[in-house]
mmCIF file of C-alpha atoms in Angstrom:
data_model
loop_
_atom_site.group_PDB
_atom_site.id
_atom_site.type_symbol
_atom_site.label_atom_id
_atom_site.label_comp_id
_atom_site.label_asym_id
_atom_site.label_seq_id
_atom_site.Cartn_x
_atom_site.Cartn_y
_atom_site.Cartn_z
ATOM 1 C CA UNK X 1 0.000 0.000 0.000
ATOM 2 C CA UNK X 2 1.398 3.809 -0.451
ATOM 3 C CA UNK X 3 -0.706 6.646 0.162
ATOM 4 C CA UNK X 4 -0.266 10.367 0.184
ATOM 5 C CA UNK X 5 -3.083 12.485 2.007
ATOM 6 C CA UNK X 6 -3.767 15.576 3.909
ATOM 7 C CA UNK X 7 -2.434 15.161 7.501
ATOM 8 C CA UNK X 8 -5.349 17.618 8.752
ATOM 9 C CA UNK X 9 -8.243 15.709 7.306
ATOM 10 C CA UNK X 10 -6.226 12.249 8.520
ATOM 11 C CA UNK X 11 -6.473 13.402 12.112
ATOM 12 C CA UNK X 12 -9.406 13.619 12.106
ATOM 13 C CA UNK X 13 -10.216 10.327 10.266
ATOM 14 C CA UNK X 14 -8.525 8.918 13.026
ATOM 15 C CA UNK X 15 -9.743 10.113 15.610
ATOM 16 C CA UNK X 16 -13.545 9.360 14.604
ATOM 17 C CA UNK X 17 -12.487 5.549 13.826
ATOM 18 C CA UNK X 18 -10.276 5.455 17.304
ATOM 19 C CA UNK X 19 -14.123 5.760 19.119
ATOM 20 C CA UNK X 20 -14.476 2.414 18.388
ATOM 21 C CA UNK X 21 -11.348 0.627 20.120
ATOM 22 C CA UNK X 22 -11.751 -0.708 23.385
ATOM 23 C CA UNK X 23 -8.058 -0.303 25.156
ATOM 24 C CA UNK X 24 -8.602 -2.652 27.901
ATOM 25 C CA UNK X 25 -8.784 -5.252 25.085
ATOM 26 C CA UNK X 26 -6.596 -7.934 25.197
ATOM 27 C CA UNK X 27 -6.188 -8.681 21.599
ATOM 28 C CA UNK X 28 -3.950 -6.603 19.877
ATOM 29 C CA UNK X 29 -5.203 -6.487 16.349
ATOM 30 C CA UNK X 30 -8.241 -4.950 17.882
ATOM 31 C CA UNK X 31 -6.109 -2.140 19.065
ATOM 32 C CA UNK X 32 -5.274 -1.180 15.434
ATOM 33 C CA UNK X 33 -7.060 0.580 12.915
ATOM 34 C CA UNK X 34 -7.557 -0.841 9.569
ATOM 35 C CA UNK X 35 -6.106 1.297 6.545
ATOM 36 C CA UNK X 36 -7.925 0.111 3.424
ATOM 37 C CA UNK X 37 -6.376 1.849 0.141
ATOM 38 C CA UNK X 38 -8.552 1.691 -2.722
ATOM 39 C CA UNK X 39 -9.970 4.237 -5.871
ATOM 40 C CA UNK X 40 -8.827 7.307 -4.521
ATOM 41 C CA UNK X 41 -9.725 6.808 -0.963
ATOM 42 C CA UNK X 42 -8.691 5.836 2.126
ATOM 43 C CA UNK X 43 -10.504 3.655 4.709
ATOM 44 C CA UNK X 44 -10.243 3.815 8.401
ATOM 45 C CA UNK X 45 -12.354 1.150 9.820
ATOM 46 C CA UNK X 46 -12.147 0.441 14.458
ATOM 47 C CA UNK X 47 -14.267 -2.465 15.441
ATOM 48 C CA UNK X 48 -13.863 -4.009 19.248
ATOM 49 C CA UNK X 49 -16.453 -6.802 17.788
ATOM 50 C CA UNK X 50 -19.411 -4.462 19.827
ATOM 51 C CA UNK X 51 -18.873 -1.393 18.095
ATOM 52 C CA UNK X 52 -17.615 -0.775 14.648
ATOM 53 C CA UNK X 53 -16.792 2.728 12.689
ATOM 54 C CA UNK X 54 -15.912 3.140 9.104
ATOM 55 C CA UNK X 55 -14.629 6.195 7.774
ATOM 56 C CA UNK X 56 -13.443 7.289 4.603
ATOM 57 C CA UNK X 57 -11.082 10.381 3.187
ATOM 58 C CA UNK X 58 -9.733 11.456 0.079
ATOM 59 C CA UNK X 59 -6.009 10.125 -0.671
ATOM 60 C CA UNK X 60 -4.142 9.737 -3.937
ATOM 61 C CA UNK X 61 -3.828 5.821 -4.421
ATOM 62 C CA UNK X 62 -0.559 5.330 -5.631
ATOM 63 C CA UNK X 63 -0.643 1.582 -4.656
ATOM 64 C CA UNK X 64 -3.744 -0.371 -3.499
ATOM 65 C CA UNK X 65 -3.156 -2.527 0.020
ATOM 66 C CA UNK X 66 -4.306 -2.903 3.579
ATOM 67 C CA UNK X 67 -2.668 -2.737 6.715
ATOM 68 C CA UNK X 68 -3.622 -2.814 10.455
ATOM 69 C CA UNK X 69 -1.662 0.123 12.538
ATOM 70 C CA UNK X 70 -2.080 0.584 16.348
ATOM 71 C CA UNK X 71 -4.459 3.137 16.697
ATOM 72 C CA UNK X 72 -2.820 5.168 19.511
ATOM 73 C CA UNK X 73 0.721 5.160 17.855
ATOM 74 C CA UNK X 74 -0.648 6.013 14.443
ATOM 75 C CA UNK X 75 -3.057 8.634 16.037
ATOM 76 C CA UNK X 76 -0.561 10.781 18.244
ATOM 77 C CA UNK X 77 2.107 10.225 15.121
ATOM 78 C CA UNK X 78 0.021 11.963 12.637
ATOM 79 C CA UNK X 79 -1.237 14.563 14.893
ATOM 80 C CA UNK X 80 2.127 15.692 16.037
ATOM 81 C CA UNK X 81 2.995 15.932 12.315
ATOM 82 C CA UNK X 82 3.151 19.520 10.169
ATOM 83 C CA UNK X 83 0.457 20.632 8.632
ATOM 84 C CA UNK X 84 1.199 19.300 5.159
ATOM 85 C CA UNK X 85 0.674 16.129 2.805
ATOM 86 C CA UNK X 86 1.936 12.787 4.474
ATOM 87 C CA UNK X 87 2.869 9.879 2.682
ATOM 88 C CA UNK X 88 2.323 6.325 3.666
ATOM 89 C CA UNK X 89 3.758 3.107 2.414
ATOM 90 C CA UNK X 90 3.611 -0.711 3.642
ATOM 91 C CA UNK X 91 5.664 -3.631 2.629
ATOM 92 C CA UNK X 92 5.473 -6.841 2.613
ATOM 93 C CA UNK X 93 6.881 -7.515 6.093
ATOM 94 C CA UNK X 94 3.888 -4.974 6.911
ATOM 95 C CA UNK X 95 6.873 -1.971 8.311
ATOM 96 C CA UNK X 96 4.895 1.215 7.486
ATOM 97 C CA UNK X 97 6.980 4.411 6.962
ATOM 98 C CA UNK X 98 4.926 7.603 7.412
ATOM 99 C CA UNK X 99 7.018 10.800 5.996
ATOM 100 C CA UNK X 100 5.903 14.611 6.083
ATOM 101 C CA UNK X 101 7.887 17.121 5.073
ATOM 102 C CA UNK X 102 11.104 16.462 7.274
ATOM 103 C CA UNK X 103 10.214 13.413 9.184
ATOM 104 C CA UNK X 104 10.392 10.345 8.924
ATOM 105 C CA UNK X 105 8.702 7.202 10.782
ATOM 106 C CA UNK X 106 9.017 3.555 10.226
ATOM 107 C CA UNK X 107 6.456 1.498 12.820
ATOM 108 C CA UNK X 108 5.005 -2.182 13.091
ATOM 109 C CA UNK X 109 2.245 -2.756 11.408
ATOM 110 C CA UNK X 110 0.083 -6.058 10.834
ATOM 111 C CA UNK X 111 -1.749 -8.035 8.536
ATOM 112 C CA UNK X 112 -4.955 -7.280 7.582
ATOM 113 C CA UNK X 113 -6.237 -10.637 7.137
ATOM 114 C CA UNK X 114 -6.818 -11.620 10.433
ATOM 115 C CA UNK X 115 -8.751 -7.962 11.407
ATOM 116 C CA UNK X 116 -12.423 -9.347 11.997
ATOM 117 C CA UNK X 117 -14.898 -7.760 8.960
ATOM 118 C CA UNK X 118 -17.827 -5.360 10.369
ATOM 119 C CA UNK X 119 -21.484 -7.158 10.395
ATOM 120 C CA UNK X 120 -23.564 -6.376 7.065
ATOM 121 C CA UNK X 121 -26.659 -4.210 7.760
ATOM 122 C CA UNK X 122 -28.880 -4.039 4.813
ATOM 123 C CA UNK X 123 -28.695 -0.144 3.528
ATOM 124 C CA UNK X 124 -31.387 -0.359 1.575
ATOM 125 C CA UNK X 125 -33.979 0.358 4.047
ATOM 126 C CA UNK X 126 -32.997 3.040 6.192
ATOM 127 C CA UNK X 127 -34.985 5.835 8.103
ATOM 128 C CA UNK X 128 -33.842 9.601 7.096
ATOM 129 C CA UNK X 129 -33.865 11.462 10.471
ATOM 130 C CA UNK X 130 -31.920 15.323 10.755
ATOM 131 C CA UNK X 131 -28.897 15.362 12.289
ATOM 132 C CA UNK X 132 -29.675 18.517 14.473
ATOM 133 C CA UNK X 133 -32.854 16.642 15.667
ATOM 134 C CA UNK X 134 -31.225 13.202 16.532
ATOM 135 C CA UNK X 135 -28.665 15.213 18.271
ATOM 136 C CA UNK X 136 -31.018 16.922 20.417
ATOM 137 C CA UNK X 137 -32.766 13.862 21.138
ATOM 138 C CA UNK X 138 -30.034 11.978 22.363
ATOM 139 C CA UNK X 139 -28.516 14.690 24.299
ATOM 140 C CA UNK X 140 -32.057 15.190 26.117
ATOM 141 C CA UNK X 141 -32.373 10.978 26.866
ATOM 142 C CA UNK X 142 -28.663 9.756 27.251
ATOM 143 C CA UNK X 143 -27.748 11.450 30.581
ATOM 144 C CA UNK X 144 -30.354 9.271 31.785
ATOM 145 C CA UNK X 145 -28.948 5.728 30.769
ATOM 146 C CA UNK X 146 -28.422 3.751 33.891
ATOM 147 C CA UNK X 147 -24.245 3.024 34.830
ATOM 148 C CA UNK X 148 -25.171 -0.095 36.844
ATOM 149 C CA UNK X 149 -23.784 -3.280 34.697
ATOM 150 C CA UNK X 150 -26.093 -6.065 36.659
ATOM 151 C CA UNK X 151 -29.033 -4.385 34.275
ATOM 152 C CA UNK X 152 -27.267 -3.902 30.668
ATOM 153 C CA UNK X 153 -30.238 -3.766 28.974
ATOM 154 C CA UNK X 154 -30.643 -0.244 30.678
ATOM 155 C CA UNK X 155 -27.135 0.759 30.015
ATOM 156 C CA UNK X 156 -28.710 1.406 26.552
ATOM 157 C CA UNK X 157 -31.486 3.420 24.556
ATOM 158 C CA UNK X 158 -34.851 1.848 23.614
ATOM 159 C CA UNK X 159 -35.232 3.640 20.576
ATOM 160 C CA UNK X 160 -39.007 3.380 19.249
ATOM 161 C CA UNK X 161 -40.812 3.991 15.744
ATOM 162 C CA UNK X 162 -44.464 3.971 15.953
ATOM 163 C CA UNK X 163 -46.847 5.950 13.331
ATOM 164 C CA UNK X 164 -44.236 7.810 12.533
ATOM 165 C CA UNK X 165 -43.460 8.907 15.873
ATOM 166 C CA UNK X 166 -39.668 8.089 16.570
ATOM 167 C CA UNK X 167 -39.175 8.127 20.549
ATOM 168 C CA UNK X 168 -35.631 7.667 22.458
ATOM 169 C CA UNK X 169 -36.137 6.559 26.099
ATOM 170 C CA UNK X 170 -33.174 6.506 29.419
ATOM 171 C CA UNK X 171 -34.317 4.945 32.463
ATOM 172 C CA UNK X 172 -31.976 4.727 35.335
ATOM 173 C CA UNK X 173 -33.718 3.560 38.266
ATOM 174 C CA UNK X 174 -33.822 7.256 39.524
ATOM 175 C CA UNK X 175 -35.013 9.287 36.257
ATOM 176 C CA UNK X 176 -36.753 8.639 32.852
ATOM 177 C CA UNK X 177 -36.372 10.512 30.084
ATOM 178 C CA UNK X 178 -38.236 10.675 26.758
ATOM 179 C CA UNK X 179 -37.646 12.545 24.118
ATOM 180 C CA UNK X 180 -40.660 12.288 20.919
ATOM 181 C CA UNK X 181 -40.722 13.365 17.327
ATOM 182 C CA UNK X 182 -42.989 13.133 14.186
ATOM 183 C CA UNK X 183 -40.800 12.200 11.417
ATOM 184 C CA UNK X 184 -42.978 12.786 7.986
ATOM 185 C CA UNK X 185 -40.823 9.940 5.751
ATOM 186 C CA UNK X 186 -40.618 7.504 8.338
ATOM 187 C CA UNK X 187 -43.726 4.827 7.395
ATOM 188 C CA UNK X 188 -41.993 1.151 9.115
ATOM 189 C CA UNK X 189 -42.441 0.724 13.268
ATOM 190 C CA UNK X 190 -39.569 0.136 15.135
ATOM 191 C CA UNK X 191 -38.138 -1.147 18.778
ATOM 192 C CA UNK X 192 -34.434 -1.895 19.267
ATOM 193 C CA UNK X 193 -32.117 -1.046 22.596
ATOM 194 C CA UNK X 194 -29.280 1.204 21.454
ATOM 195 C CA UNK X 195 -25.666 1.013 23.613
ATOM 196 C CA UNK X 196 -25.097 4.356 25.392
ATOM 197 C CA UNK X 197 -21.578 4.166 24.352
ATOM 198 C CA UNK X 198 -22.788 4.521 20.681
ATOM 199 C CA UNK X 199 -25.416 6.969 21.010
ATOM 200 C CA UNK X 200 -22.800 9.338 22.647
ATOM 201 C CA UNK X 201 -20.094 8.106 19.646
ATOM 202 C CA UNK X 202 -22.987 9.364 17.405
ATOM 203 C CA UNK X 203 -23.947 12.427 18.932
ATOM 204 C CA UNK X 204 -20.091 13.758 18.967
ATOM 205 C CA UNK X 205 -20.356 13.136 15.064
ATOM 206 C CA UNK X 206 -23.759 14.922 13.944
ATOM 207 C CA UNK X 207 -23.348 18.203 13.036
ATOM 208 C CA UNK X 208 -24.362 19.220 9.704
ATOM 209 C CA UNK X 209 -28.012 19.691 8.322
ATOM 210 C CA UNK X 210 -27.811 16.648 6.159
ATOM 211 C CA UNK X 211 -30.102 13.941 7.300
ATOM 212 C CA UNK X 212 -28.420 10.861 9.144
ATOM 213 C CA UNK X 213 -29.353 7.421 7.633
ATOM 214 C CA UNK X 214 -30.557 4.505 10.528
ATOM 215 C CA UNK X 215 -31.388 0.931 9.982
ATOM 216 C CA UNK X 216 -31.360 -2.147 12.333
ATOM 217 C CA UNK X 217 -31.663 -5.892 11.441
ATOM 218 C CA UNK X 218 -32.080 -8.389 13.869
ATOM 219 C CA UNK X 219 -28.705 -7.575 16.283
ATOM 220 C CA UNK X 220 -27.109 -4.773 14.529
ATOM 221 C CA UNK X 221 -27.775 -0.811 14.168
ATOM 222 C CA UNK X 222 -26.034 1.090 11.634
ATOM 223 C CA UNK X 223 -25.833 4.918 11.909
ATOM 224 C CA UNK X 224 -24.652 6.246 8.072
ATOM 225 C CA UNK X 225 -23.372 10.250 8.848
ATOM 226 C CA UNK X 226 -21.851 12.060 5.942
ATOM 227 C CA UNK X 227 -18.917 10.049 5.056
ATOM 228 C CA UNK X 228 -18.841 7.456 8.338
ATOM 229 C CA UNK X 229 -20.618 4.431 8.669
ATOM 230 C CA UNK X 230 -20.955 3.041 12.410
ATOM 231 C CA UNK X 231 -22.727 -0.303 13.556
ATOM 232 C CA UNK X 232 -23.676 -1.516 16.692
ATOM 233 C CA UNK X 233 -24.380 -4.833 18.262
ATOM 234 C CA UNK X 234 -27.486 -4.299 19.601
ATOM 235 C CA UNK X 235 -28.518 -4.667 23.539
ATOM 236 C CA UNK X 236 -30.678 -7.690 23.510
ATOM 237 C CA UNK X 237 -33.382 -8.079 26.609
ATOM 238 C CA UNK X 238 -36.735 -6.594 27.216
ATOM 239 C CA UNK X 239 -36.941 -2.732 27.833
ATOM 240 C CA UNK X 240 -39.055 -1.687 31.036
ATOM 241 C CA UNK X 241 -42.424 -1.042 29.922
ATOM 242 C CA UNK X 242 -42.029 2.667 30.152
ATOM 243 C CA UNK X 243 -45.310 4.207 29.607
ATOM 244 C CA UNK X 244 -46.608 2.462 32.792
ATOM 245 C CA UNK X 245 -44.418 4.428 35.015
ATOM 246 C CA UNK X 246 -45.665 8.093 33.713
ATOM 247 C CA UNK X 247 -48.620 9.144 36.091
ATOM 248 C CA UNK X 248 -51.724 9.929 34.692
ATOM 249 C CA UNK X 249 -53.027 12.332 37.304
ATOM 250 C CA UNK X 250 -51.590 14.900 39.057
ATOM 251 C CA UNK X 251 -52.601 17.096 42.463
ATOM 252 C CA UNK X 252 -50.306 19.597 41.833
ATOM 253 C CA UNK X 253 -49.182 21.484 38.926
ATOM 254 C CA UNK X 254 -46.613 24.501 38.583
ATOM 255 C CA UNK X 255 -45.288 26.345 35.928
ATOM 256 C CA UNK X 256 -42.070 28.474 36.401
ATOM 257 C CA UNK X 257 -38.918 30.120 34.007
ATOM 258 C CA UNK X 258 -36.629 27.530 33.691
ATOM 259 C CA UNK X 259 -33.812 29.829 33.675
ATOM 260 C CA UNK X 260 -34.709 31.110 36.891
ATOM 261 C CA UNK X 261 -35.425 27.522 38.835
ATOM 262 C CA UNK X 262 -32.259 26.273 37.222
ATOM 263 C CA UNK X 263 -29.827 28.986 38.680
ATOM 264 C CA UNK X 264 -31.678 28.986 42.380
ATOM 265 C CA UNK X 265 -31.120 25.066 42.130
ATOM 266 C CA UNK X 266 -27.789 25.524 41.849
ATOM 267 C CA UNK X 267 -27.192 27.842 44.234
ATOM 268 C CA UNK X 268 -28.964 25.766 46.711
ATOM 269 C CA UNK X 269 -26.702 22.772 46.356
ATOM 270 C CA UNK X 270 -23.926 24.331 46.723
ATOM 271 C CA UNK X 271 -23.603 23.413 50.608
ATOM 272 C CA UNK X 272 -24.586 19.478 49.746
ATOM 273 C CA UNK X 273 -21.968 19.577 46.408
ATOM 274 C CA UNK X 274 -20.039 16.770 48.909
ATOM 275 C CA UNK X 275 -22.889 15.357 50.557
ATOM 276 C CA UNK X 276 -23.960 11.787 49.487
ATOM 277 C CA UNK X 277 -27.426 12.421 48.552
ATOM 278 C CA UNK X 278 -27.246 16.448 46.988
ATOM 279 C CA UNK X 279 -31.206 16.934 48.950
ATOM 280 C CA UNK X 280 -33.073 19.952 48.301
ATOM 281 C CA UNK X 281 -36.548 20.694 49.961
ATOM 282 C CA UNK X 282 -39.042 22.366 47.615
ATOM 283 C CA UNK X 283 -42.016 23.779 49.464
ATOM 284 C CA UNK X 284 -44.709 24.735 46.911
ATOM 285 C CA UNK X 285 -47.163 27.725 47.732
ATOM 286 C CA UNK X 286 -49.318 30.214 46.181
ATOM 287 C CA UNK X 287 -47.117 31.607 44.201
ATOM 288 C CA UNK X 288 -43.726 30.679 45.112
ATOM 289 C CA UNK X 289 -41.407 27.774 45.416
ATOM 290 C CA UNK X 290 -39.208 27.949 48.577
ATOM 291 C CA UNK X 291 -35.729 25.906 47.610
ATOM 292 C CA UNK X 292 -34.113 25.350 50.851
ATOM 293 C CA UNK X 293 -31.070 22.796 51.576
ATOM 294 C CA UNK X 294 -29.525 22.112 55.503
ATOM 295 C CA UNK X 295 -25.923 20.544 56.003
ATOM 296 C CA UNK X 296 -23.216 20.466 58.543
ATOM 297 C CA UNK X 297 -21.904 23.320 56.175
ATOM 298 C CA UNK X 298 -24.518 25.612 56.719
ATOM 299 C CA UNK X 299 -28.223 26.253 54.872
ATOM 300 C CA UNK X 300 -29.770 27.766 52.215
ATOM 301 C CA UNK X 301 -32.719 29.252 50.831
ATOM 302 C CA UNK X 302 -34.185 30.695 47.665
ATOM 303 C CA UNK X 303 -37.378 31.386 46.282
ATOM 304 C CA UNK X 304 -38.774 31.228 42.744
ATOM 305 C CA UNK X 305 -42.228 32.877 41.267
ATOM 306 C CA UNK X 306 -45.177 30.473 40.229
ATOM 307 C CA UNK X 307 -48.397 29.707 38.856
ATOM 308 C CA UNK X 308 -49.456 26.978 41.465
ATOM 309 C CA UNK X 309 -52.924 25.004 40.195
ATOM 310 C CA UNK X 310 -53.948 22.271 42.974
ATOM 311 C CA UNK X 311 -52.423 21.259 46.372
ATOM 312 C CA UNK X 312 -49.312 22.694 48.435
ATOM 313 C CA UNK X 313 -46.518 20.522 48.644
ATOM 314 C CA UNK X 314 -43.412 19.547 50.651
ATOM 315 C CA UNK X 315 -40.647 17.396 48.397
ATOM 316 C CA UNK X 316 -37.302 16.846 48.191
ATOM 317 C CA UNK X 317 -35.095 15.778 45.616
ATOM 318 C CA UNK X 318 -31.420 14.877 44.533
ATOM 319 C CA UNK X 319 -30.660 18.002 43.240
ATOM 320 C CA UNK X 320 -28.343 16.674 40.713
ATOM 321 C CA UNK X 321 -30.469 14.631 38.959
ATOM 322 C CA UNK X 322 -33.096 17.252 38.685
ATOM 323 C CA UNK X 323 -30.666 19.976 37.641
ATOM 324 C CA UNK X 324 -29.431 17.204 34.736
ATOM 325 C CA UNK X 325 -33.110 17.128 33.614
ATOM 326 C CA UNK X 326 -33.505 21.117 33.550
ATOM 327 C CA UNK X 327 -30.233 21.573 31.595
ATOM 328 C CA UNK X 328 -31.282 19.828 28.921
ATOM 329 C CA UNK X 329 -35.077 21.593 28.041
ATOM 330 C CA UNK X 330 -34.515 24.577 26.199
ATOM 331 C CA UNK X 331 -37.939 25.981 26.721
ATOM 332 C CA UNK X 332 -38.176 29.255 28.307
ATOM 333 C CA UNK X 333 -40.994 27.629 30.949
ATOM 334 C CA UNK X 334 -42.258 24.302 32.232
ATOM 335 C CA UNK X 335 -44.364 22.540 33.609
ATOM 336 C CA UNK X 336 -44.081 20.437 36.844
ATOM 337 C CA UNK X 337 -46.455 17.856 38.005
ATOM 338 C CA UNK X 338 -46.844 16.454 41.183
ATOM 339 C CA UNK X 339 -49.077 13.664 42.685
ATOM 340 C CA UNK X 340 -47.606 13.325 46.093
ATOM 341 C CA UNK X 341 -44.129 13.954 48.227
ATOM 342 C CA UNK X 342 -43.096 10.181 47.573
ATOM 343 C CA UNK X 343 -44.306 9.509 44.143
ATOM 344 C CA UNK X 344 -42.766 10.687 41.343
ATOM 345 C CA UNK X 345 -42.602 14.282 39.536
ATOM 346 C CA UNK X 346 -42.916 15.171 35.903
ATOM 347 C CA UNK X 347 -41.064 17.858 33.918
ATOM 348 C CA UNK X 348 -42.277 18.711 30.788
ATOM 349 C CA UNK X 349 -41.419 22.151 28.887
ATOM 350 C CA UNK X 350 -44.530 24.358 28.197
ATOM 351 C CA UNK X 351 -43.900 24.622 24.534
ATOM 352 C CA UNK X 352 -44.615 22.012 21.651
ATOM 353 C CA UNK X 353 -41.720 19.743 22.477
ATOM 354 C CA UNK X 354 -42.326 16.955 23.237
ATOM 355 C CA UNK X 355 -40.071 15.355 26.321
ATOM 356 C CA UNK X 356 -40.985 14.217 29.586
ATOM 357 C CA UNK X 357 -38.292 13.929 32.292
ATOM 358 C CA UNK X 358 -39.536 11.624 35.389
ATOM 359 C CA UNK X 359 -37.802 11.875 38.766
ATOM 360 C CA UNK X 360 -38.018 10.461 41.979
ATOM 361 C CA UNK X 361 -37.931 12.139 44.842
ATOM 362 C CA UNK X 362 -36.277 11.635 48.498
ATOM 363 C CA UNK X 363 -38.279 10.821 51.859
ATOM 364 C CA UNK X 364 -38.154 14.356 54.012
ATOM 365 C CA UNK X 365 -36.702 14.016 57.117
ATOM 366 C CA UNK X 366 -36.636 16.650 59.529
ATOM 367 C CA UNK X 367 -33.274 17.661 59.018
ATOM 368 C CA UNK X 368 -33.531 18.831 55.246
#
């Protein structure tokens, strides 16, 4: 193989195909990326046999070939390198030698016959979705995606297609979030469980206003952006039935500026920023919401203007979970429902979006 391409648009190659190698992996090959020369362009393919990315950029072919380079050499090599063309050549004892402008590198390669091929996903079938959209939609759900590895199916996404109505749903054991869209070209229903890990490799790649292309088969997702192809085992298991856990009544509703609850929130956890549990005491009233919070450190109170329809309340919260949930709605109000002190909240923002963020509060002792 021997290659000569821009080192800027090769760093960055890189470092898109380096999302999908595992380094705690214990086979090396799977620590490389695969360099696949071939009419005009070079491939950069990372696959940990989970999660695989493909990525192409423009090269002049002088000689067709394949090679498998560690990923973490190769990557800080050509980053560190000028600004300028770089040429790369493989023999057949698979040395590469990577040269740009005055320097020169000659590093191990291997073989690419033993580098394990990416699962086919039929393309033909895919859903067009906009990039900005998906990207809002996953930043909105994924915070939400539980860390605890006894329950992997909720380490991952239930993504959802139904009428036409594409849904993303995080449950943690704490939170929900759901984040729902009418998509006009999307006509097939759908229900797969998405890895976390790819949704946030996704999300750090969508950024123009071209549409991104997803499909799923039977255990694979493939996400087509631009030029980059990623697929994804998918989580196999039965999502919680979420729609069971929204409440359908309320006996308190508030509406309030986000902006404004969102800043006195974080004021008020400032004393409990070390404390196990972050609590927060909201005490709802006519027309304000008291935010207080009691440590060893001190205590705290703020108050926030509201339209109060049904019941005063006394409820506490972990303040960084419901801070995570206000962070991510961009309406300029919302909408809080409450049933009691020990059953859950909903947050919902008073426009036409359509998410719903569930929380769970804390039992009030006396203390808080």
């Amino acid at each position: 193989m021997k290659i000569i391409c821009n080192q800027k648009l090769l760093a960055n190659k890189i470092g898109i195909s380096q999302k999908a190698i595992n380094g705690k992996t214990t086979l090396e090959l799977l620590k490389g990326i695969l360099l696949s020369a071939k009419d005009g362009q070079l491939k950069l393919t990372g696959y940990d046999l989970e999660i695989g990315i493909e990525t192409y950029t423009q090269a002049e072919v002088i000689e067709e070939g394949e090679i498998v380079v560690n990923a973490r050499l190769f990557g800080d090599i050509i980053r560190k390198l000028p600004d300028s063309f770089v040429e790369i050549e493989s023999d057949a004892e698979n040395n590469v030698y990577i040269n740009c402008l005055n320097s020169r590198f000659k590093i191990k390669g291997d073989s690419a016959k033993e580098y394990p091929r990416l699962p086919e996903v039929n393309e033909e079938d895919l859903y067009n979705i906009p990039q900005d959209l998906l990207k809002n939609m996953i930043k909105q759900t994924v915070f939400a995606i539980s860390q605890d590895q006894t329950k992997p199916v909720l380490m991952g996404e239930l993504l959802e297609i139904v009428d036409g109505e594409i849904s993303l749903v995080a449950i943690d054991g704490y939170r929900l979030a759901v984040r729902s869209c009418k998509i006009d070209n999307i006509v097939n229903n759908a229900k797969v469980i998405i890895p976390g890990k790819t949704l946030n490799d996704v999300n750090s790649l969508l950024s123009s206003e071209e549409d991104v292309k997803v499909g799923f088969d039977e255990k694979n997702a493939i996400f087509i952006i631009n030029d980059t192809k990623i697929i994804t085992r998918l989580l196999e298991g039965d999502f919680i039935d979420y729609k069971k856990l929204l409440p359908r009544e309320y006996n308190s509703k508030v509406k309030l500026n986000t902006k404004e609850l969102l800043n006195s929130i974080e004021r008020a956890s400032l004393l409990s920023q070390s404390e196990k549990n972050n609590l927060i005491k909201l005490s709802i009233r006519d027309n304000v919401m008291a935010i207080t919070s009691n440590t060893d450190k001190g205590n705290v109170y703020e108050e926030v203007n509201l339209e109060l329809s049904g019941e005063y309340l006394d409820i506490a919260f972990n303040s960084r979970y419901f801070l995570e949930g206000l962070k991510n709605i961009d309406s300029e109000e919302i909408f809080i429902e409450f049933t009691t002190n020990i059953n859950p909240c909903i947050i919902r923002p008073a426009d036409e979006v359509k998410y719903t963020y569930l929380l769970l509060p804390v039992r009030i002792s006396s203390n808080i």
